[in-house]
Tab-separated table of C-alpha atoms and ligand atoms in Angstrom:
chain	number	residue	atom	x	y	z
A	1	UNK	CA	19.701	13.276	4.638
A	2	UNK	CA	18.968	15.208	7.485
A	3	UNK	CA	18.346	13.565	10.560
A	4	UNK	CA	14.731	14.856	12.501
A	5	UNK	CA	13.635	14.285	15.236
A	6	UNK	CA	10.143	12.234	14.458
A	7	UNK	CA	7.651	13.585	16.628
A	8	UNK	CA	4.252	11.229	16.405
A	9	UNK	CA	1.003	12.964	17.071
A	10	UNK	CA	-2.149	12.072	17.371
A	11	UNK	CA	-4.974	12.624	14.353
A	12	UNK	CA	-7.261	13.955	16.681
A	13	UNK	CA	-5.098	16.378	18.288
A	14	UNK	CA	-5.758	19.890	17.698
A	15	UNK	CA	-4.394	21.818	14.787
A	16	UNK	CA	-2.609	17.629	14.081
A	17	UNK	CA	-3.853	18.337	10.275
A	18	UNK	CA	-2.895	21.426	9.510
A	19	UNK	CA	0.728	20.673	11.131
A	20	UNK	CA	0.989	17.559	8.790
A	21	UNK	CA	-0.719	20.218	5.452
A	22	UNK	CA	2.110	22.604	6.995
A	23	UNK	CA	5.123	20.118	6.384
A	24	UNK	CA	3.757	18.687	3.129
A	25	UNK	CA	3.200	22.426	1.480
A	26	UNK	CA	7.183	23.473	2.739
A	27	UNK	CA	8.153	20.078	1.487
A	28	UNK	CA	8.325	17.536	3.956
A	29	UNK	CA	7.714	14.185	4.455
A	30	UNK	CA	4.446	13.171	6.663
A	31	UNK	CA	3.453	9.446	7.362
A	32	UNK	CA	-0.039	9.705	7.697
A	33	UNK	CA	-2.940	7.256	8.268
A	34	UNK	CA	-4.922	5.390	5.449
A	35	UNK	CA	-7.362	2.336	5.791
A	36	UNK	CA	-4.582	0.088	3.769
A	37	UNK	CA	-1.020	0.845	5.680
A	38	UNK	CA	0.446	3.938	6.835
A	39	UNK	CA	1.599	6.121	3.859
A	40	UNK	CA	4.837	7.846	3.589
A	41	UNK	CA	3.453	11.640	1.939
A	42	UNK	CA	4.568	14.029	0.269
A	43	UNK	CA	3.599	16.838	-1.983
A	44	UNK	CA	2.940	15.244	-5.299
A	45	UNK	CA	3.241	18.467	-7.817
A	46	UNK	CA	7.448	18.687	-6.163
A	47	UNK	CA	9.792	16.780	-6.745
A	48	UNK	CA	12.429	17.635	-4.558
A	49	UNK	CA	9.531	16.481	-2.183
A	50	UNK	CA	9.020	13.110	-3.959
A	51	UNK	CA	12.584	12.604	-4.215
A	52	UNK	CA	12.422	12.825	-0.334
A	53	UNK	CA	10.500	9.590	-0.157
A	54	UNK	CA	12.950	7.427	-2.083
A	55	UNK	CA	15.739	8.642	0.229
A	56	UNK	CA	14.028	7.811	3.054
A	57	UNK	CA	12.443	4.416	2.537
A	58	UNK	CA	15.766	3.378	0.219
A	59	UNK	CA	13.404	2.578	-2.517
A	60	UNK	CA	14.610	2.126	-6.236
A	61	UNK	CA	13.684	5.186	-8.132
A	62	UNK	CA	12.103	3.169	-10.635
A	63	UNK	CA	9.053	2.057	-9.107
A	64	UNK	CA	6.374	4.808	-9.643
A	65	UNK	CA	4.371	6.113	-6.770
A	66	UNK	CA	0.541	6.256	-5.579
A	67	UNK	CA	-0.904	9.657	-5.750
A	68	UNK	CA	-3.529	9.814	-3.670
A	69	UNK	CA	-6.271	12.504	-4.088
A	70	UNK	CA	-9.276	13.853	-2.094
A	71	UNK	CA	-11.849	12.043	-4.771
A	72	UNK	CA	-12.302	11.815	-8.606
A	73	UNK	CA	-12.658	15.595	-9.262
A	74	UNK	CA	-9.268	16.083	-7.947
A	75	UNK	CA	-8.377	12.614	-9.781
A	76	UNK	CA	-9.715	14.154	-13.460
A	77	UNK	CA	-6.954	16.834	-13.008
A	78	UNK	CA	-4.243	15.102	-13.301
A	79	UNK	CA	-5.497	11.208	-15.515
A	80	UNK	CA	-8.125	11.040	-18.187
A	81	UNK	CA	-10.620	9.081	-16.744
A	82	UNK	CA	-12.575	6.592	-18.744
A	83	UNK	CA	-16.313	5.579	-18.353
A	84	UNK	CA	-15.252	2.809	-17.042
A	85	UNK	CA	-12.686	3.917	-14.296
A	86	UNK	CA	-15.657	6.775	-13.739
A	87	UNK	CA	-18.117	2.915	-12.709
A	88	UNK	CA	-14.936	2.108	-10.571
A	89	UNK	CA	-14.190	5.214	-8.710
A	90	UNK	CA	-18.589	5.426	-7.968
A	91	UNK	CA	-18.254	1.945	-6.992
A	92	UNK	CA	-15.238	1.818	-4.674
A	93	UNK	CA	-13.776	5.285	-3.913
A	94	UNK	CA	-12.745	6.324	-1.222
A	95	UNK	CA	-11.515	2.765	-0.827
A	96	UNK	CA	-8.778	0.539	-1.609
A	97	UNK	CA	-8.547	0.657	-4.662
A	98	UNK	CA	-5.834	2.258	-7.034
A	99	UNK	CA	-6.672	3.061	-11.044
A	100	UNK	CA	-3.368	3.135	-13.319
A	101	UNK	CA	-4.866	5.784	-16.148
A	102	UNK	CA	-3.090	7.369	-18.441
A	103	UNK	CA	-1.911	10.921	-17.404
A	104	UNK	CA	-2.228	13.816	-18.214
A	105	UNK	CA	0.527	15.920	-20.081
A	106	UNK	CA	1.183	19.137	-18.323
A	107	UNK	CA	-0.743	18.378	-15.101
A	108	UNK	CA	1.984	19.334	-12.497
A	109	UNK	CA	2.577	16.225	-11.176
A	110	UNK	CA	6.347	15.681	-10.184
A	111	UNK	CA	8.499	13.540	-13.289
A	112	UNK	CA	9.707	11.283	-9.968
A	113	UNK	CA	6.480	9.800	-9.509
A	114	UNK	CA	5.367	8.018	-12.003
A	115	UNK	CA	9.342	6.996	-12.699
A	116	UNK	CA	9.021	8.009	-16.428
A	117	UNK	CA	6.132	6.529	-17.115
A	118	UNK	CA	2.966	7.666	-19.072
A	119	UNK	CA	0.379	6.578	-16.776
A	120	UNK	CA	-0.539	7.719	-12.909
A	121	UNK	CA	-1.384	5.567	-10.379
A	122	UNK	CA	-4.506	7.280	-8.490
A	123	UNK	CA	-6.281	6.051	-5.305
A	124	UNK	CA	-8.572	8.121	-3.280
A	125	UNK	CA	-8.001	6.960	0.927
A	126	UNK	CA	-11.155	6.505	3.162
A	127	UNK	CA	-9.041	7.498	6.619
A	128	UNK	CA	-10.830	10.215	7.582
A	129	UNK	CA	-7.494	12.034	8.747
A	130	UNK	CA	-5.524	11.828	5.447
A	131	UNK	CA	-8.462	12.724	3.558
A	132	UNK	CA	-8.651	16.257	5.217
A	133	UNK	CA	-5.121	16.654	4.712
A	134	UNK	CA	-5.416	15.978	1.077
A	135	UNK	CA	-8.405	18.376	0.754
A	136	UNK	CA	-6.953	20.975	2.989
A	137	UNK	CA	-3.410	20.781	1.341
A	138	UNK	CA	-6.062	21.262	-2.482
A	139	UNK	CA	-3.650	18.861	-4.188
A	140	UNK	CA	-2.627	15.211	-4.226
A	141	UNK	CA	0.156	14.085	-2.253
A	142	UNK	CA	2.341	10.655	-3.464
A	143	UNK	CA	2.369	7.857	-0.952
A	144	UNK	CA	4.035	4.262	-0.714
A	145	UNK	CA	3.771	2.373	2.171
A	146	UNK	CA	5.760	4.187	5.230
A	147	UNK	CA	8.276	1.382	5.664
A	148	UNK	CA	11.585	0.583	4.574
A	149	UNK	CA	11.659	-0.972	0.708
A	150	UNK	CA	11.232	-4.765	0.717
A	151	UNK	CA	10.544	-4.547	4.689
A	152	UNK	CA	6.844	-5.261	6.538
A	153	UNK	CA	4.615	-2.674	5.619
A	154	UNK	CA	3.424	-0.803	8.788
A	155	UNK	CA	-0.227	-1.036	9.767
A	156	UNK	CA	0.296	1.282	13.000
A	157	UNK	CA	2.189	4.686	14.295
A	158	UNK	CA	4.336	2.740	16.133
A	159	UNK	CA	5.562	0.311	13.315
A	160	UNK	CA	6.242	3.514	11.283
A	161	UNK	CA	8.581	4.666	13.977
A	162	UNK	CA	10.495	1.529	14.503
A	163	UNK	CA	11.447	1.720	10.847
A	164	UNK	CA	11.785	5.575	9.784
A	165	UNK	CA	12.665	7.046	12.971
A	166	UNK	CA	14.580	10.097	12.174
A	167	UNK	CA	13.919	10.463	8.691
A	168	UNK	CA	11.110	12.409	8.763
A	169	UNK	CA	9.597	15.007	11.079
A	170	UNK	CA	5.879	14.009	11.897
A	171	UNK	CA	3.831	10.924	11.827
A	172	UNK	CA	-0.083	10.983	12.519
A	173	UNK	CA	-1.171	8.095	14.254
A	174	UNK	CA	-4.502	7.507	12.864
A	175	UNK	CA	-4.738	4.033	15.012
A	176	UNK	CA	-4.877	0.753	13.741
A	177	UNK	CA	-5.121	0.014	9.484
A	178	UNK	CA	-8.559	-1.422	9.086
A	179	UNK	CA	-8.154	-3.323	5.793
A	180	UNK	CA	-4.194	-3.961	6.993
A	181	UNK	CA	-2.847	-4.887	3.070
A	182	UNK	CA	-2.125	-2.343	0.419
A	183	UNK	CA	-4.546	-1.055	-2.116
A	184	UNK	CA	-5.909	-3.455	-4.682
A	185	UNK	CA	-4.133	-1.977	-8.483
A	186	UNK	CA	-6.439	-2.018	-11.169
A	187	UNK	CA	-4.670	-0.945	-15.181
A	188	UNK	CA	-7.590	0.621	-17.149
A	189	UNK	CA	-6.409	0.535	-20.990
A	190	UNK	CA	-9.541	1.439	-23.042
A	191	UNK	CA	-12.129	-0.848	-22.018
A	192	UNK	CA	-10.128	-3.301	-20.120
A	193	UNK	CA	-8.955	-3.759	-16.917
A	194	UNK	CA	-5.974	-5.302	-15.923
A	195	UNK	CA	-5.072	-7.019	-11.841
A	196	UNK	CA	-1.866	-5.453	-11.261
A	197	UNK	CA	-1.554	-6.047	-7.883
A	198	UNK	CA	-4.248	-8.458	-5.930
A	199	UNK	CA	-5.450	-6.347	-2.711
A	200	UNK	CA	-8.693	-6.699	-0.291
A	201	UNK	CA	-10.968	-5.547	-3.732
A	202	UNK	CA	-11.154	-8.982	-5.807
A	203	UNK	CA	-11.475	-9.305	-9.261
A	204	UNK	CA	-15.138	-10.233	-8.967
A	205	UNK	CA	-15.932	-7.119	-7.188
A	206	UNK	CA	-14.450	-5.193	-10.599
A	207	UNK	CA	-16.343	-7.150	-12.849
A	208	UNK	CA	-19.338	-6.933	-10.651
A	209	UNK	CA	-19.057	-2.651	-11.311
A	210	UNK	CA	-17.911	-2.478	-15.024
A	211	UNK	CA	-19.264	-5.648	-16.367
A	212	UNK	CA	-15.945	-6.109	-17.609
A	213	UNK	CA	-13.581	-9.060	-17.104
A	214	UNK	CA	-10.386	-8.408	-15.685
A	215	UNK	CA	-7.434	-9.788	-17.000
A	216	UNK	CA	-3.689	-10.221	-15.702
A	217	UNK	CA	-1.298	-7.983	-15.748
A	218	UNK	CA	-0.383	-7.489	-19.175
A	219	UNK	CA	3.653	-7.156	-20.221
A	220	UNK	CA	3.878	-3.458	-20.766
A	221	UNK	CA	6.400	-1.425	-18.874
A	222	UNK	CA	4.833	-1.576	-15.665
A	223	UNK	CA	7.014	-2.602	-12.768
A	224	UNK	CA	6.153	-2.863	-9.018
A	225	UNK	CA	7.698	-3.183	-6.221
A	226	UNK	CA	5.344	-6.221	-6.011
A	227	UNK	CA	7.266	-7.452	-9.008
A	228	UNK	CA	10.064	-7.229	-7.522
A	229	UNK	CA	9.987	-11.605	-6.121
A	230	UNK	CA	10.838	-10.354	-2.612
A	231	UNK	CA	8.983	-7.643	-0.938
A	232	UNK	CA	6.919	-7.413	2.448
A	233	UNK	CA	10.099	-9.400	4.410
A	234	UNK	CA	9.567	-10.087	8.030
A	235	UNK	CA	13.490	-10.762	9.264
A	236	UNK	CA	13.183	-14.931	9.690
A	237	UNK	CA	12.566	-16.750	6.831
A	238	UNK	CA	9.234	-18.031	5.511
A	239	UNK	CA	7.767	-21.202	4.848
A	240	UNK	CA	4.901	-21.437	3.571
A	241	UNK	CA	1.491	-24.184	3.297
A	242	UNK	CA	2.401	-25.222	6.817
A	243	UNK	CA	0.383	-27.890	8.296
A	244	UNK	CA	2.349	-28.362	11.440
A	245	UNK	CA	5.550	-26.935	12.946
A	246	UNK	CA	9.058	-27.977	12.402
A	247	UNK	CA	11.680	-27.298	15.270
A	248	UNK	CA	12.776	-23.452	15.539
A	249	UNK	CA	9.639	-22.571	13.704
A	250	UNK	CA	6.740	-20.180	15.248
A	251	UNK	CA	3.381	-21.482	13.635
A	252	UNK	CA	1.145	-18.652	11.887
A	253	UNK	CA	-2.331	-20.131	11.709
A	254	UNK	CA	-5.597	-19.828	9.919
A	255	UNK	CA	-8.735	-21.728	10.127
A	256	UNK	CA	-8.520	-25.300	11.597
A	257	UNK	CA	-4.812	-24.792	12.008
A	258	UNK	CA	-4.302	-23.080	15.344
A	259	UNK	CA	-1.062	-22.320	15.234
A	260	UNK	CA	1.220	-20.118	18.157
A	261	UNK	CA	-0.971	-17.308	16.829
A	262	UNK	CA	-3.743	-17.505	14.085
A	263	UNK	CA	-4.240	-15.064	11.602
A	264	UNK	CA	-7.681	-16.009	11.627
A	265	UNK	CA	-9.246	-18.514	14.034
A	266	UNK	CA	-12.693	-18.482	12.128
A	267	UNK	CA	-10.910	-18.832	8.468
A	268	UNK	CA	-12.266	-15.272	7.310
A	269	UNK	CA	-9.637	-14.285	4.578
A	270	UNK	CA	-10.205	-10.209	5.386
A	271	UNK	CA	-9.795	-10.606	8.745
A	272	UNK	CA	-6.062	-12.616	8.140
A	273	UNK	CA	-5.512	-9.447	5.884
A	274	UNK	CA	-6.347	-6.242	8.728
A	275	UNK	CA	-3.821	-9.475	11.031
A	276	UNK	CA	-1.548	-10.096	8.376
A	277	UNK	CA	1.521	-7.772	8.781
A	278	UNK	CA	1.182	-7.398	12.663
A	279	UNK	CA	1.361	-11.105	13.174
A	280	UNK	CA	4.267	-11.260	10.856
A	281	UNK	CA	6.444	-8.836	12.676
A	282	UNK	CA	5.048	-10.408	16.041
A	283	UNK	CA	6.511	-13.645	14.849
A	284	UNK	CA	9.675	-12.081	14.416
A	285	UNK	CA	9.880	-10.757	17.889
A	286	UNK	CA	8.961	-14.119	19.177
A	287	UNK	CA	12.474	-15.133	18.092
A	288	UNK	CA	11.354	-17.352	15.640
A	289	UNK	CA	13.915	-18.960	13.553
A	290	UNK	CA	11.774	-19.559	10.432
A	291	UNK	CA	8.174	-18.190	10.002
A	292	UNK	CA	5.245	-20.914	8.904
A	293	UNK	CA	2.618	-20.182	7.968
A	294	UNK	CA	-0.836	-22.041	7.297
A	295	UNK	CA	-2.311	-22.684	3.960
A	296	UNK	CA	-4.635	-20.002	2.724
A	297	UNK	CA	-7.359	-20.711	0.079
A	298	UNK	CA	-6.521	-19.160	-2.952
A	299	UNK	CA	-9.705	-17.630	-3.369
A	300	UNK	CA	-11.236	-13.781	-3.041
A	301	UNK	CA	-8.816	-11.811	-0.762
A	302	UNK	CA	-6.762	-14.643	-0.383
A	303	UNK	CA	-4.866	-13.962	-3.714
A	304	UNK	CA	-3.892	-10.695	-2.080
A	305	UNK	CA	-2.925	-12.876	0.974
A	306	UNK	CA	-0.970	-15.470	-0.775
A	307	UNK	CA	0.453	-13.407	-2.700
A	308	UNK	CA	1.862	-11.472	0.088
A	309	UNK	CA	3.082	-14.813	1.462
A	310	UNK	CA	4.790	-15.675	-1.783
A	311	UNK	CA	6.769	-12.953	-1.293
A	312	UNK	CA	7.143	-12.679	1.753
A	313	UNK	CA	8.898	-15.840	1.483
A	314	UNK	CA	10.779	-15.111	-1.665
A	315	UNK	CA	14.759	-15.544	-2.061
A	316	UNK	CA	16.107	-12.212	-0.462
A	317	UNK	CA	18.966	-11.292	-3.032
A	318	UNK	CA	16.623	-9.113	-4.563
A	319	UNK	CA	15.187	-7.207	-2.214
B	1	AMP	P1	3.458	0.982	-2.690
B	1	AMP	O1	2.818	2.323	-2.632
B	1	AMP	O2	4.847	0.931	-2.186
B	1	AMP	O3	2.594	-0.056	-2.073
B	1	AMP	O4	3.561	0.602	-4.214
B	1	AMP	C1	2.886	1.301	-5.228
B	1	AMP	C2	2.500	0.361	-6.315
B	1	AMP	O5	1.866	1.051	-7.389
B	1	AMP	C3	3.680	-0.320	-6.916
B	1	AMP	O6	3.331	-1.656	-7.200
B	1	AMP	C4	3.914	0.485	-8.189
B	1	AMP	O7	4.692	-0.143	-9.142
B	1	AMP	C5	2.499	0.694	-8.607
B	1	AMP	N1	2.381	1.797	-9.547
B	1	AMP	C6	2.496	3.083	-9.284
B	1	AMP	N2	2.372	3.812	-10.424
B	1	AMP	C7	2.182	2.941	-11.414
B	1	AMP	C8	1.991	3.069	-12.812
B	1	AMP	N3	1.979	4.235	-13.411
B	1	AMP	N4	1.830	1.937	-13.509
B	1	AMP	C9	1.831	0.748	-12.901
B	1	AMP	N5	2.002	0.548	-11.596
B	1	AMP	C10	2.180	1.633	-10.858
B	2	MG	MG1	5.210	-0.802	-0.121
C-alpha cells in the first residue's frame, strides 16, 4: 500500500472537517475522533475504501465493521430498526452504544463491511468533530478502532500515529477519548437483545430503556474481533487479579491497591475505563517485564473492564 505521509491536524483548525469529508468522499482513509477510541474511517457505501482499512490495520477480513452514522434517520437507511432498537437509539444515541440490526438489502453499503453477513453494526458517535464529518460527508462512514489488529486501541492523536504512521494521510486530533473503551454491542433479534460485546453502557442501563432483559451472546455467526481470545495487547505480558507485585512486574492499580500507577485511586470503574488503555501502553514504556494488574469488581462497567483484561492477557498465538 502506498506509503503517505500522515499529517495530524487539529479538529478545530479551519476547513480540518471538510479536509477529512474531502479524503473520505475520494476514498481515503481518515482517523478521526470519537468519545470511545479513535476510529480508523472510511467511506462506508465503497469498498475499495473499506478494503483500505483492513490493509492498513492488518485486520482479518472477516470481522465486520462499525458503520457509524450522523443519528437514527441516517441509521433507518441502511437497518430496519425495531421498536425496540428505536427505545435504544432515544435512550443512548449519540453514545456508545452499537445496535447489530438486520440490514437492509440494496442499501449501498460496501459487501466488505459487514464480512458477508446479514446484519449491520450501527453506532451513532457523540465527538462533536466526527459527527460533522459524518453529516457533512451525508453518508455513514465504517470505523474500527485506529490501531493495529490485536494491538492497544488508541485513545489519543498521538497513539494513532505511533501505530499507523504512513498508512494513511490525515488524522484529526479531537483530544483525549472521554469514555476511553470501545462502544458497548447490543444484537437486537425481534424483541431481544443480546450483550455482544460489554462496553461503558451495562446491561442494566438496556433493560432500564426497553424493559427487556438482555441475554448473552447467542451462537449465531457473529464473530468479533473481541472473540478472537487475544485482542487489546499491550507488548509485556499480563497478569491479572494482582494483589501485590512480583519482581520485573510494573503494578497497575485500582482502589485500595495503589500500585506504580492506579487506574483509579478512588475505585470508580468509568474512570479505570477513560485510564484504561493509556496506562496500559504507559506500562509498557516503563519497561515493564510483565504487566499486573489489580482486581476489578466484576460489576457495571467493570465487565467491559475485565473483559478487556482477559484479553489483554490472553495467549498471543492468536492474535
Ligand atoms: P472494532 O470496531 O474493531 O472495535 O470492532 C467492531 C466490533 O463490531 C467487532 O466486535 C465486530 O465483530 C462487531 N460487529 C460488527 N458488525 C457486526 C455484525 N454485523 N454482527 C456482529 N458483530 C458485528
Ligand atoms: Mg478494535
Amino acid at each position: 500500500m502506498a506509503a503517505f505521509k500522515t499529517q495530524v491536524v487539529s479538529a478545530h483548525e479551519d476547513g480540518a472537517i471538510s479536509a477529512a469529508v474531502q479524503q473520505l468522499d475520494a476514498g481515503n482513509l481518515v482517523a478521526v475522533p470519537t468519545e470511545t477510541v479513535y476510529g480508523l474511517a472510511a467511506d462506508a457505501c465503497t469498498d475499495a475504501a473499506v478494503q483500505k482499512i483492513y490493509q492498513a490495520k492488518g485486520r482479518p477480513s472477516y470481522n465486520p465493521l462499525i458503520c457509524h452514522v450522523a443519528d437514527a434517520a441516517m441509521a433507518e437507511r441502511y437497518v430496519a430498526v425495531t421498536a425496540g432498537a428505536k427505545q435504544l437509539m432515544e435512550a443512548f444515541w449519540p453514545g456508545p452504544l452499537t445496535l447489530v440490526l438486520d440490514r437492509l438489502p440494496g442499501s449501498g453499503i460496501a459487501a466488505s463491511v459487514t464480512a458477508g453477513l446479514d446484519t449491520l453494526a450501527v453506532r451513532a458517535p457523540k465527538h462533536p468533530t466526527t459527527h460533522k464529518i459524518i453529516e457533512t460527508l451525508g453518508r455513514p462512514v465504517a470505523a474500527p478502532s485506529a490501531n493495529p489488529s490485536g494491538k492497544l486501541s488508541p485513545t489519543s492523536a498521538e497513539d494513532v500515529l505511533e501505530g499507523l504512521a504512513g498508512k494513511l494521510p490525515l488524522i484529526l486530533d479531537g483530544g483525549r477519548s472521554d469514555v476511553g473503551i470501545e462502544s458497548t454491542i447490543v444484537g437486537v433479534k425481534g424483541d431481544k437483545y443480546y450483550l455482544l460485546r460489554p462496553g461503558s453502557i451495562t446491561p442494566d442501563d438496556i433493560t432500564e430503556a426497553t424493559g427487556a432483559p438482555v441475554y448473552d451472546r447467542d451462537d449465531t455467526k457473529i464473530t468479533a474481533p473481541g472473540q478472537l481470545l487475544s485482542h487489546y495487547a499491550p507488548n509485556a505480558p499480563v497478569r491479572l487479579n494482582a494483589t501485590e507485585k512480583q519482581a520485573g512486574e510494573i503494578l497497575i492499580g485500582f482502589g485500595d491497591i495503589a500500585g506504580d500507577i492506579s487506574l483509579s485511586t478512588s475505585g470508580d470503574t468509568l474512570e479505570a475505563a477513560h485510564n484504561l488503555f493509556e496506562i496500559l501502553r504507559k506500562a509498557d514504556t516503563m519497561g515493564a517485564g510483565t504487566i499486573a494488574v489489580a482486581p476489578i469488581p466484576d460489576a457495571g462497567v467493570g465487565i467491559a473492564l475485565n473483559d478487556r483484561l482477559r484479553r489483554a492477557a490472553a495467549p498471543r498465538e492468536a492474535a
